[in-house]
XYZ file of C-alpha atoms in Angstrom:
495
model
C 181.845 180.774 44.376
C 184.149 183.070 46.430
C 181.110 184.874 47.719
C 179.600 181.534 48.767
C 182.757 180.612 50.672
C 182.850 183.970 52.389
C 179.184 183.656 53.370
C 179.790 180.083 54.641
C 182.766 181.271 56.682
C 180.729 184.147 58.114
C 177.896 181.787 59.022
C 180.277 179.484 60.843
C 181.811 182.381 62.707
C 178.363 183.726 63.616
C 177.178 180.373 64.900
C 180.333 179.686 66.908
C 181.110 183.001 68.595
C 179.349 181.742 71.706
C 180.417 178.103 71.308
C 181.867 176.232 74.275
C 185.640 175.674 74.290
C 185.153 171.938 73.762
C 183.827 172.553 70.262
C 187.151 173.901 69.020
C 188.899 170.743 70.204
C 186.205 168.517 68.640
C 186.395 170.463 65.397
C 190.176 169.862 65.151
C 190.018 166.173 66.211
C 186.611 165.117 64.907
C 187.897 161.762 63.505
C 190.293 160.903 66.326
C 188.018 158.585 68.357
C 188.607 155.002 67.322
C 187.506 151.875 69.272
C 187.404 153.564 72.701
C 185.820 151.447 75.436
C 183.786 153.973 77.455
C 183.553 151.672 80.471
C 187.351 151.430 80.749
C 187.723 155.118 80.047
C 185.174 156.020 82.720
C 187.004 153.802 85.219
C 190.315 155.569 84.482
C 188.692 158.989 84.974
C 187.006 157.803 88.207
C 190.373 156.748 89.710
C 192.036 159.978 88.656
C 189.385 162.407 89.886
C 186.967 161.016 92.428
C 189.483 160.139 95.249
C 190.787 163.714 95.305
C 187.319 165.161 95.119
C 186.279 162.865 97.966
C 189.298 163.947 100.117
C 188.545 167.621 99.486
C 184.914 167.212 100.627
C 186.006 165.056 103.615
C 188.409 167.764 104.801
C 185.929 170.627 104.337
C 183.501 168.717 106.567
C 186.157 167.723 109.127
C 187.497 171.244 109.330
C 183.997 172.472 110.060
C 182.962 169.697 112.404
C 186.051 169.844 114.646
C 184.362 172.770 116.322
C 181.610 170.303 117.275
C 184.162 167.931 118.764
C 186.216 170.668 120.436
C 183.094 171.598 122.351
C 183.442 168.393 124.370
C 187.209 168.880 124.623
C 187.161 172.035 126.706
C 187.297 174.847 124.129
C 184.530 176.833 125.848
C 186.402 176.814 129.105
C 189.813 177.524 127.566
C 188.538 180.522 125.591
C 186.019 181.653 128.275
C 183.063 181.456 125.887
C 179.804 182.657 127.432
C 176.082 182.339 126.594
C 175.585 181.923 122.843
C 179.191 182.594 121.875
C 179.698 179.019 120.669
C 176.548 179.078 118.488
C 177.642 182.468 117.040
C 181.025 181.065 116.110
C 179.372 178.141 114.333
C 176.963 180.494 112.615
C 179.533 183.030 111.348
C 181.517 180.345 109.511
C 178.492 180.058 107.251
C 178.089 183.818 107.109
C 181.596 184.000 105.608
C 180.698 181.141 103.255
C 177.486 182.831 102.192
C 179.108 186.258 101.590
C 181.666 184.762 99.167
C 179.258 182.640 97.125
C 178.399 185.473 94.687
C 182.003 186.593 94.007
C 182.795 182.906 93.619
C 180.608 182.858 90.446
C 182.935 185.227 88.666
C 186.096 183.339 89.640
C 184.627 180.003 88.548
C 183.756 181.555 85.192
C 187.146 183.140 84.672
C 189.439 180.433 86.132
C 189.633 176.635 85.771
C 187.448 175.105 88.498
C 190.130 172.628 89.499
C 192.769 175.312 90.005
C 190.409 177.596 91.897
C 189.427 174.652 94.115
C 193.021 173.645 94.895
C 194.021 177.195 95.876
C 191.040 177.569 98.187
C 191.634 174.134 99.830
C 195.140 175.258 100.754
C 193.882 178.553 102.150
C 191.169 176.987 104.259
C 193.748 174.544 105.624
C 195.756 177.541 106.768
C 192.601 179.087 108.316
C 191.883 175.829 110.177
C 195.415 175.648 111.523
C 195.230 179.290 112.647
C 192.287 178.325 114.887
C 194.784 176.627 117.148
C 196.204 180.067 118.033
C 192.833 181.441 119.191
C 192.888 182.883 122.673
C 189.400 184.348 122.974
C 186.002 184.540 121.315
C 187.022 187.215 118.744
C 190.137 185.405 117.445
C 188.377 182.088 117.069
C 185.520 183.813 115.303
C 187.879 185.450 112.761
C 189.559 182.164 111.912
C 186.190 180.464 111.355
C 184.908 183.294 109.166
C 187.954 182.961 106.892
C 187.431 179.214 106.864
C 183.919 179.832 105.570
C 185.147 182.267 102.892
C 187.631 179.756 101.468
C 185.188 176.799 101.730
C 182.551 178.688 99.692
C 183.846 177.195 96.467
C 183.809 173.510 97.458
C 180.358 172.475 96.284
C 180.197 174.743 93.167
C 183.738 173.664 92.071
C 183.150 169.979 92.550
C 179.773 170.218 90.819
C 181.286 171.978 87.802
C 184.194 169.532 87.645
C 181.809 166.591 87.697
C 179.672 168.096 84.916
C 182.787 168.321 82.696
C 183.500 164.604 82.798
C 180.206 162.768 83.173
C 176.721 162.603 81.627
C 173.747 163.568 83.745
C 172.944 160.018 84.801
C 176.632 159.237 85.522
C 176.976 162.368 87.699
C 174.614 161.148 90.475
C 176.860 158.333 91.868
C 179.988 160.498 91.495
C 178.350 163.309 93.465
C 177.469 160.683 96.055
C 181.018 159.409 96.211
C 182.513 162.783 96.984
C 179.645 163.604 99.382
C 180.552 160.380 101.218
C 183.261 162.643 102.714
C 180.604 163.825 105.207
C 179.934 160.338 106.548
C 183.595 159.370 106.525
C 184.409 162.713 108.202
C 181.911 161.986 110.976
C 183.590 158.630 111.657
C 187.146 159.951 111.389
C 186.194 163.018 113.394
C 185.003 160.877 116.280
C 188.208 158.856 116.250
C 190.376 161.954 115.921
C 188.613 163.675 118.821
C 188.864 160.503 120.939
C 192.624 160.258 120.201
C 193.452 163.834 120.963
C 191.487 163.700 124.234
C 194.147 161.199 125.375
C 196.935 163.805 125.164
C 198.741 164.517 128.360
C 197.385 167.466 130.408
C 200.971 168.709 130.543
C 201.401 168.803 126.745
C 202.490 172.239 125.320
C 199.175 172.501 123.447
C 195.659 171.479 124.529
C 194.238 168.516 122.624
C 191.769 170.613 120.621
C 194.539 173.023 119.535
C 196.727 170.151 118.297
C 193.730 168.721 116.474
C 193.230 172.029 114.600
C 196.902 172.099 113.611
C 197.086 168.521 112.371
C 193.879 168.689 110.334
C 194.835 172.060 108.870
C 198.217 170.726 107.721
C 196.519 167.612 106.200
C 194.106 169.860 104.286
C 196.969 171.916 102.849
C 198.599 168.722 101.459
C 195.317 167.595 99.850
C 194.848 171.093 98.320
C 198.359 170.911 96.825
C 197.545 167.521 95.289
C 194.296 168.861 93.827
C 196.146 171.767 92.285
C 198.677 169.445 90.630
C 196.675 166.356 89.583
C 193.131 167.437 88.546
C 193.207 168.741 84.922
C 191.545 172.077 84.066
C 189.252 170.388 81.483
C 189.148 166.984 79.696
C 190.900 168.632 76.773
C 193.951 169.331 78.938
C 194.237 165.886 80.521
C 197.758 164.663 79.661
C 196.877 161.095 80.603
C 194.218 160.879 77.844
C 194.941 160.459 74.140
C 193.255 162.723 71.606
C 190.988 159.824 70.618
C 189.945 159.249 74.213
C 189.244 162.977 74.658
C 187.063 163.070 71.561
C 185.204 159.938 72.666
C 184.575 161.508 76.049
C 183.360 164.837 74.658
C 181.012 163.069 72.251
C 179.747 160.965 75.146
C 178.926 163.918 77.401
C 177.687 166.205 74.619
C 174.169 164.884 75.315
C 174.193 166.982 78.531
C 173.823 170.146 76.417
C 175.462 172.093 79.295
C 178.957 172.446 77.825
C 182.453 171.996 79.278
C 183.940 175.466 79.662
C 183.197 178.975 78.511
C 185.029 182.102 79.598
C 182.276 184.448 78.352
C 180.379 185.962 81.273
C 176.796 186.686 80.143
C 174.935 188.944 82.570
C 171.625 188.234 80.809
C 171.850 184.625 82.015
C 171.839 185.864 85.616
C 168.774 187.954 84.824
C 167.128 184.862 83.321
C 167.986 182.868 86.461
C 166.185 185.384 88.605
C 163.098 184.945 86.483
C 163.281 181.121 86.596
C 160.923 179.438 89.132
C 163.253 176.423 89.436
C 165.868 178.635 91.105
C 163.559 179.599 93.944
C 162.173 176.103 94.417
C 165.688 174.661 94.525
C 166.881 177.413 96.880
C 164.023 176.842 99.323
C 164.365 173.035 99.279
C 168.104 173.140 100.043
C 167.624 175.850 102.717
C 165.052 173.695 104.535
C 167.071 170.478 104.282
C 170.217 172.295 105.483
C 168.767 173.441 108.824
C 169.082 169.857 110.064
C 172.535 169.629 108.458
C 173.597 172.591 110.610
C 172.312 170.788 113.688
C 174.283 167.632 112.763
C 177.458 169.548 112.042
C 177.535 171.631 115.222
C 175.586 169.986 118.001
C 175.330 166.200 117.541
C 178.188 165.528 119.998
C 176.661 167.937 122.509
C 173.256 166.267 122.272
C 174.921 162.844 122.884
C 176.957 164.214 125.787
C 173.812 165.632 127.394
C 172.449 162.098 127.648
C 175.066 161.540 130.350
C 178.060 160.296 128.408
C 181.615 161.427 129.110
C 183.362 163.566 126.446
C 185.431 160.632 125.155
C 182.338 158.450 124.977
C 180.363 161.172 123.207
C 183.043 161.404 120.471
C 182.837 157.649 119.829
C 179.032 157.496 120.160
C 178.733 159.996 117.314
C 180.483 157.701 114.843
C 177.379 155.692 113.816
C 176.031 158.997 112.436
C 178.666 158.657 109.774
C 177.535 155.150 108.888
C 173.957 156.382 108.460
C 175.139 159.217 106.200
C 177.227 156.791 104.082
C 174.346 154.349 103.692
C 171.823 156.896 102.506
C 174.303 158.716 100.311
C 175.197 155.497 98.442
C 171.511 154.571 98.280
C 170.443 157.782 96.549
C 173.518 157.904 94.298
C 173.033 154.477 92.799
C 169.228 154.807 92.989
C 169.249 157.883 90.787
C 171.740 156.277 88.411
C 169.489 153.211 87.918
C 166.024 154.672 88.022
C 166.289 158.482 87.959
C 163.334 159.938 89.930
C 165.520 162.300 91.939
C 162.587 163.696 93.801
C 161.515 160.246 95.085
C 165.010 159.436 96.396
C 165.152 162.782 98.224
C 161.843 161.951 99.936
C 163.187 158.491 100.833
C 165.868 160.240 102.888
C 163.684 162.954 104.358
C 161.170 160.548 105.916
C 163.786 158.813 108.212
C 165.066 162.286 109.186
C 161.545 163.380 110.210
C 161.217 160.185 112.297
C 164.616 160.977 113.876
C 163.464 164.484 114.759
C 160.329 163.023 116.357
C 162.306 160.570 118.433
C 164.576 163.310 119.733
C 161.640 165.671 120.470
C 159.011 163.487 122.099
C 160.812 160.604 123.828
C 161.499 161.043 127.582
C 165.079 162.028 128.480
C 165.505 158.625 130.173
C 165.125 156.789 126.869
C 168.768 157.093 125.772
C 168.559 154.397 123.081
C 165.563 155.982 121.402
C 167.059 159.465 121.434
C 170.354 158.178 120.098
C 168.480 156.446 117.305
C 166.845 159.824 116.567
C 170.244 161.640 116.452
C 171.562 159.001 114.056
C 168.497 158.968 111.763
C 168.607 162.766 111.282
C 171.890 162.216 109.407
C 169.872 160.686 106.517
C 169.104 164.270 105.551
C 172.681 164.883 104.427
C 172.339 162.528 101.442
C 169.823 164.674 99.477
C 172.421 167.405 99.183
C 174.285 165.377 96.540
C 171.014 165.002 94.561
C 170.254 168.711 94.773
C 173.781 169.628 93.571
C 173.575 167.146 90.689
C 170.012 168.367 89.856
C 171.220 171.971 89.637
C 174.134 171.083 87.324
C 171.814 169.002 85.094
C 168.979 171.514 84.777
C 170.643 174.920 84.609
C 171.893 175.435 81.026
C 174.393 178.142 80.048
C 177.832 178.538 81.682
C 177.033 181.711 83.573
C 173.533 180.630 84.619
C 174.790 177.215 85.725
C 177.588 178.784 87.848
C 175.078 181.233 89.307
C 172.577 178.486 90.072
C 175.184 176.358 91.836
C 176.298 179.360 93.843
C 172.723 180.183 94.914
C 171.981 176.600 95.875
C 175.274 176.371 97.797
C 174.436 179.742 99.414
C 171.060 178.438 100.559
C 172.899 175.511 102.142
C 174.839 178.147 104.116
C 171.656 179.954 105.147
C 170.233 176.732 106.459
C 173.423 176.068 108.421
C 173.251 179.579 109.824
C 169.683 178.988 111.018
C 170.382 175.490 112.393
C 172.869 176.360 115.146
C 170.807 179.416 116.090
C 167.932 177.162 117.027
C 170.155 176.003 119.911
C 169.794 178.776 122.490
C 171.473 178.629 125.905
C 168.144 179.105 127.658
C 166.854 175.836 126.161
C 169.693 173.682 127.511
C 170.035 170.808 128.106
C 167.040 169.393 126.121
C 167.026 172.005 123.271
C 163.500 170.983 122.392
C 162.767 173.901 120.034
C 165.814 172.942 117.968
C 164.629 169.350 117.765
C 161.171 170.434 116.643
C 162.800 172.652 114.004
C 164.367 169.505 112.499
C 160.965 167.958 112.003
C 159.265 171.032 110.597
C 161.998 171.975 108.096
C 162.255 168.431 106.747
C 158.479 168.241 106.202
C 158.662 171.579 104.370
C 161.507 170.298 102.162
C 159.431 167.253 101.190
C 156.611 169.523 99.968
C 158.948 171.808 98.020
C 160.802 168.885 96.424
C 157.548 167.398 95.138
C 156.586 170.823 93.773
C 159.900 170.965 91.927
C 159.197 167.588 90.312
C 155.758 168.803 89.158
C 157.323 171.955 87.696
C 159.922 170.015 85.705
C 157.344 167.528 84.399
C 155.134 170.456 83.307
C 158.041 172.154 81.470
C 158.955 168.991 79.580
C 155.319 168.387 78.588
C 155.200 171.942 77.178
C 158.267 171.213 75.058
C 156.931 167.948 73.724
C 158.330 164.426 73.718
C 162.099 164.095 73.647
C 163.272 162.431 70.486
C 165.945 159.750 70.618
C 169.226 161.167 69.321
C 172.723 159.818 68.856
C 175.885 161.406 70.136
C 176.784 162.456 66.587
C 173.629 164.605 66.410
C 175.057 166.846 69.132
C 178.309 167.607 67.348
C 177.196 170.719 65.410
C 178.462 174.066 66.718
C 174.857 175.090 67.427
C 174.502 172.279 69.928
C 177.701 173.398 71.737
C 176.561 177.014 71.813
C 176.495 178.555 75.262
C 172.709 178.579 75.542
C 170.627 178.442 78.671
C 168.001 175.778 79.311
C 165.275 178.261 78.298
C 167.087 179.361 75.076
C 167.690 175.767 73.988
C 164.306 174.404 73.014
C 165.783 170.859 72.670
C 166.784 170.871 76.367
C 164.846 168.492 78.598
C 164.812 168.773 82.382
C 165.875 165.807 84.526
C 163.759 164.792 87.492
């Protein structure tokens, strides 16, 4: 009998040495969940987490896009920028972001995602404020590179935090809510730029410098709130009872992607490099992000080149935010209700292709048509939330998932590096090659997205039909083991 107990103990230890941290909590509080209303619990979690996540994403977009608005506020003249200096400054922010994506994997594995996010939000707020002190091309470039380095964690951190609290189907609208920060940032950015352009010419600081300072300070406050109020994991949420924590963990156990594991497994990165989904996802996000780079950096310039004054250009860019908000909400709730992520991505890409066509082929005198094109291109921002949620849902294993998110976020940076570089000084004021690039890259993204759907459908068919299971069936230590999507034969890909 003693031998049997020893063997049983050894088996349990063997099966759980790679088990996610949530299993230990569930094992201690297995019977704690009593009469928990998941709808009410989800609502409480939403109000605690989503507003701060939304504010973080809003500020990361605003802190990037103020360079766009400062371009119509005299920054080129004040800093004596020549030729392609402005495009290079926009590009190197994403170079900094790209360079830090890989180190970011390690920190996200070793530190709580919420804490790592809060620290970086504070640091990029400082970098934004430091841009106000720039006095030439080099100093502004340095501040923007550091902004990119600290912003590198925003999408991976928010993605991992979302995966800790919601099931795969619930993640889509939450991803959309925090990605709404882009649309809201476009609207607020236009108002902020318009307001700071009314500063007195005799003020101690130019309007664009004051704008950098104010937004940088606001970002630091939001970063501090993130550090204090977002829990490291559901298990450490002081505002949840043990019963509510157990109910939540049982509810999201069907994801089969875990909550938190501090074990870094290099073999998972090797597996990711052998996984076709990584390359398809990377290419799709890269292509869709070329237009995102255009929107972030040059939309105000394109509008101003239609003959509008700087103040008018800032206000005329605000409808871009409304388009972004509409399509982001559309895909978020569409995926929640009907799944078919690939189809909702295509539903956003088609209007963006039409927008690129309007910008490229309408005569310069057709201001209304070109403006409509500039606005429609913003539909392409919405698919980013779907791609992020798709990555979190389909990359199993803590290390592989963190690596996948970092690579996808890095491909977003590459696209944003390419986007501003399509705007060359020699092509001003029409920038027709850049407009044609919008059309071509979006069409390419549509093809790759459909290929990704076919790949996932093929993988699921090979694994057989998914059997209906209850939450209780996922409470064995084996089901909380830190396995990748390829190691776990019960894993099914979402599409």
